[in-house]
């Protein structure tokens, strides 16, 4: 089984930087995903990390430390449209993915 | 990115009836599709994994006779909620693994099921 922890809510200011942390415990780790989900909509893929380190993709970056069971999603130059839930999801074994409860991010002017 | 189409987006049905939800990969072949359920303010919960041409694998606690999954082709999987009850009201989402890019799962738009 898996244990995935992330903060339930965060607030940040437009134009700022925010870091959303995720810790996990799993056997058979097979990658860590971040998804963005707007209310009432399906999640959209943001990133996938399977090796330690930082992956940068535009305003979004994701970091992974397998030894620490830790990941974070970094959002730069925040925009109002970034207000959404951000789901940390852990791959286990072959194809199985388990989602955290999500962090609801509110971006304020 | 690849497109997954899920239909219908919203459905209201009477208690005791059955509802079928379709999940199609429009521009790629999906050997594996996943069905999730999401209750308000909760995480996505994996219900079952559907592989083309074989029986679905259900997660613990999910009744396979109640949630019928059929993955008849590489582009279509269906979830049928049989004898629906109000407690089955939820947001159901499918996702499909892009065959050549197994690290990324593409999600359908989701189906909001309300059982009255």
Coordinates of C-alpha atoms in Angstrom, one line a residue:
Chain A
X1 CA 0.0 0.0 0.0
X2 CA 0.9 3.6 -0.2
X3 CA 0.8 6.7 2.1
X4 CA 0.8 10.0 0.3
X5 CA 0.8 13.3 2.2
X6 CA 0.5 16.8 0.8
X7 CA -1.0 20.0 2.3
X8 CA -4.7 20.3 1.8
X9 CA -4.7 24.0 1.1
X10 CA -2.2 26.8 0.2
X11 CA -2.6 30.5 -0.8
X12 CA -0.1 32.5 -2.8
X13 CA 0.0 35.8 -4.5
X14 CA -0.1 36.4 -8.2
X15 CA 3.4 36.7 -9.6
X16 CA 5.0 34.9 -6.7
X17 CA 6.5 31.4 -6.4
X18 CA 4.9 28.6 -4.6
X19 CA 6.2 25.1 -3.6
X20 CA 3.8 22.2 -3.0
X21 CA 5.4 19.4 -1.1
X22 CA 4.5 15.7 -1.2
X23 CA 5.9 12.9 0.9
X24 CA 5.1 9.2 0.2
X25 CA 5.8 5.7 1.4
X26 CA 5.6 2.9 -1.0
X27 CA 7.0 -0.4 -2.0
X28 CA 7.9 -0.9 -5.6
X29 CA 8.3 2.8 -6.5
X30 CA 7.8 3.5 -10.2
X31 CA 7.7 7.2 -10.6
X32 CA 6.0 10.2 -9.2
X33 CA 3.4 12.3 -11.1
X34 CA 2.0 15.7 -10.6
X35 CA -1.4 16.6 -12.0
X36 CA -3.5 19.8 -12.0
X37 CA -7.2 19.5 -11.5
X38 CA -9.6 22.4 -11.8
X39 CA -12.9 22.0 -9.9
X40 CA -15.2 19.6 -11.7
X41 CA -12.7 18.7 -14.4
X42 CA -10.4 15.8 -15.1
X43 CA -6.8 16.1 -14.0
X44 CA -4.2 17.2 -16.5
X45 CA -0.7 15.8 -16.6
X46 CA 2.1 18.2 -15.4
X47 CA 5.2 16.1 -14.8
X48 CA 6.7 12.7 -14.2
X49 CA 9.9 12.0 -12.2
X50 CA 11.5 8.7 -11.8
X51 CA 15.1 9.7 -11.1
X52 CA 16.3 12.1 -8.4
X53 CA 16.6 15.7 -9.3
X54 CA 14.8 18.6 -10.7
X55 CA 12.8 18.6 -14.0
X56 CA 11.9 22.0 -15.4
X57 CA 9.1 22.6 -17.8
X58 CA 8.3 26.3 -18.3
X59 CA 6.8 27.9 -15.2
X60 CA 6.5 24.4 -13.6
X61 CA 9.3 22.4 -12.0
X62 CA 9.2 19.1 -10.2
X63 CA 11.7 17.6 -7.8
X64 CA 12.2 14.1 -6.5
X65 CA 14.3 12.5 -3.8
X66 CA 13.7 8.8 -3.8
X67 CA 15.8 8.2 -0.6
X68 CA 13.7 10.7 1.3
X69 CA 10.3 9.7 -0.3
X70 CA 9.8 13.4 -1.1
X71 CA 8.8 15.5 -4.1
X72 CA 7.8 19.0 -4.7
X73 CA 6.1 21.0 -7.4
X74 CA 7.3 24.5 -7.9
X75 CA 5.2 27.0 -9.7
X76 CA 6.8 30.3 -10.7
X77 CA 5.2 33.6 -11.8
X78 CA 1.9 32.6 -10.5
X79 CA -1.2 33.5 -12.5
X80 CA -4.8 33.6 -11.4
X81 CA -5.6 30.6 -13.7
X82 CA -3.2 28.5 -11.6
X83 CA -5.8 28.3 -8.9
X84 CA -6.6 24.6 -8.9
X85 CA -5.9 21.4 -7.0
X86 CA -2.5 19.8 -7.5
X87 CA -2.4 16.1 -7.1
X88 CA 0.7 14.1 -6.2
X89 CA 0.5 10.6 -7.5
X90 CA 2.8 7.7 -7.0
X91 CA 3.4 4.8 -9.4
X92 CA 3.8 1.4 -7.9
X93 CA 4.8 -1.7 -9.7
X94 CA 3.6 -1.9 -13.2
X95 CA 1.0 0.7 -14.2
X96 CA -0.7 1.2 -10.9
X97 CA -1.0 4.8 -9.8
X98 CA -2.3 6.1 -6.5
X99 CA -3.3 9.7 -6.0
X100 CA -2.9 11.9 -2.9
X101 CA -5.8 14.0 -1.8
X102 CA -4.5 17.0 -3.6
X103 CA -3.5 20.5 -2.5
X104 CA -6.0 23.2 -3.3
X105 CA -4.0 26.3 -4.3
X106 CA -5.7 29.7 -4.3
X107 CA -3.9 32.5 -6.1
X108 CA -4.8 35.9 -4.9
X109 CA -4.2 39.3 -6.5
Chain B
X1 CA -1.2 15.7 -26.3
X2 CA -3.3 12.7 -26.9
X3 CA -7.1 13.0 -26.5
X4 CA -9.3 10.8 -24.4
X5 CA -13.0 11.3 -24.8
X6 CA -15.4 10.3 -22.1
X7 CA -19.2 10.2 -22.6
X8 CA -21.6 11.3 -21.1
X9 CA -20.2 14.2 -19.1
X10 CA -23.3 14.3 -16.9
X11 CA -26.0 11.7 -16.3
X12 CA -28.9 11.5 -13.9
X13 CA -30.6 8.2 -13.4
X14 CA -33.2 6.6 -11.2
X15 CA -32.2 4.2 -8.4
X16 CA -32.1 0.6 -9.6
X17 CA -31.3 1.4 -13.3
X18 CA -27.9 0.9 -15.0
X19 CA -25.7 3.5 -16.6
X20 CA -23.0 3.0 -19.2
X21 CA -20.0 5.3 -19.4
X22 CA -17.7 5.2 -22.5
X23 CA -14.0 6.1 -22.6
X24 CA -12.4 6.4 -26.0
X25 CA -8.8 7.2 -27.0
X26 CA -9.3 9.3 -30.1
X27 CA -5.8 9.4 -31.7
X28 CA -3.8 6.7 -30.1
X29 CA -4.1 3.1 -29.1
X30 CA -4.5 2.4 -25.4
X31 CA -3.6 -1.1 -24.2
X32 CA -4.5 -0.1 -20.7
X33 CA -7.3 2.1 -19.4
X34 CA -8.0 3.0 -15.8
X35 CA -11.3 3.8 -14.1
X36 CA -11.3 6.2 -11.1
X37 CA -14.0 7.5 -8.8
X38 CA -13.8 10.8 -7.0
X39 CA -16.1 11.8 -4.2
X40 CA -16.3 15.5 -3.3
X41 CA -13.2 16.8 -1.7
X42 CA -11.5 13.5 -1.9
X43 CA -8.7 12.0 -4.0
X44 CA -9.1 10.0 -7.1
X45 CA -9.6 6.4 -6.1
X46 CA -8.6 3.7 -8.6
X47 CA -11.5 1.3 -9.2
X48 CA -10.1 -1.0 -11.8
X49 CA -7.5 -1.5 -14.5
X50 CA -8.8 -2.5 -17.9
X51 CA -6.6 -4.3 -20.4
X52 CA -7.7 -4.8 -24.0
X53 CA -9.0 -8.2 -24.6
X54 CA -8.9 -9.5 -21.0
X55 CA -10.8 -9.2 -17.8
X56 CA -10.4 -6.1 -15.8
X57 CA -8.5 -6.1 -12.5
X58 CA -10.5 -4.6 -9.7
X59 CA -9.2 -2.9 -6.6
X60 CA -10.0 -4.2 -3.2
X61 CA -13.5 -3.2 -2.1
X62 CA -14.8 -2.6 -5.6
X63 CA -17.6 -4.9 -6.6
X64 CA -16.9 -6.4 -10.1
X65 CA -20.5 -7.4 -10.5
X66 CA -21.7 -3.9 -9.9
X67 CA -19.2 -2.1 -11.9
X68 CA -18.9 -3.9 -15.2
X69 CA -15.9 -3.0 -17.3
X70 CA -15.4 -4.0 -20.9
X71 CA -12.3 -3.2 -23.0
X72 CA -13.3 -4.6 -26.3
X73 CA -10.8 -2.6 -28.5
X74 CA -7.6 -0.6 -28.2
X75 CA -9.6 2.6 -28.3
X76 CA -12.7 1.9 -26.2
X77 CA -13.4 0.9 -22.6
X78 CA -16.8 1.1 -21.0
X79 CA -17.9 1.1 -17.4
X80 CA -21.4 0.1 -16.6
X81 CA -22.8 0.9 -13.1
X82 CA -25.5 -1.7 -12.6
X83 CA -28.5 -1.3 -10.3
X84 CA -27.3 2.2 -9.3
X85 CA -28.0 3.6 -5.8
X86 CA -27.7 7.1 -4.5
X87 CA -24.4 6.3 -2.8
X88 CA -23.0 5.5 -6.3
X89 CA -23.4 9.2 -7.2
X90 CA -19.8 10.4 -7.9
X91 CA -17.4 11.7 -10.5
X92 CA -16.1 8.9 -12.6
X93 CA -12.9 9.5 -14.6
X94 CA -11.1 7.2 -17.0
X95 CA -7.6 7.5 -18.1
X96 CA -5.6 5.8 -20.9
X97 CA -2.0 4.8 -21.1
X98 CA -0.4 6.0 -24.4
X99 CA 1.1 2.7 -25.7
X100 CA 4.4 4.3 -26.8
X101 CA 4.7 6.6 -23.9
X102 CA 3.8 4.5 -20.9
X103 CA 4.7 7.2 -18.4
X104 CA 1.9 9.5 -19.2
X105 CA -1.8 8.8 -18.7
X106 CA -4.4 10.9 -20.4
X107 CA -7.6 11.5 -18.7
X108 CA -11.1 11.8 -20.0
X109 CA -13.3 14.7 -19.1
X110 CA -15.1 12.8 -16.4
X111 CA -18.7 11.8 -15.9
X112 CA -20.8 13.3 -13.1
X113 CA -23.3 10.6 -12.1
X114 CA -26.3 11.5 -10.0
X115 CA -28.6 8.7 -8.8
X116 CA -32.0 9.9 -7.6

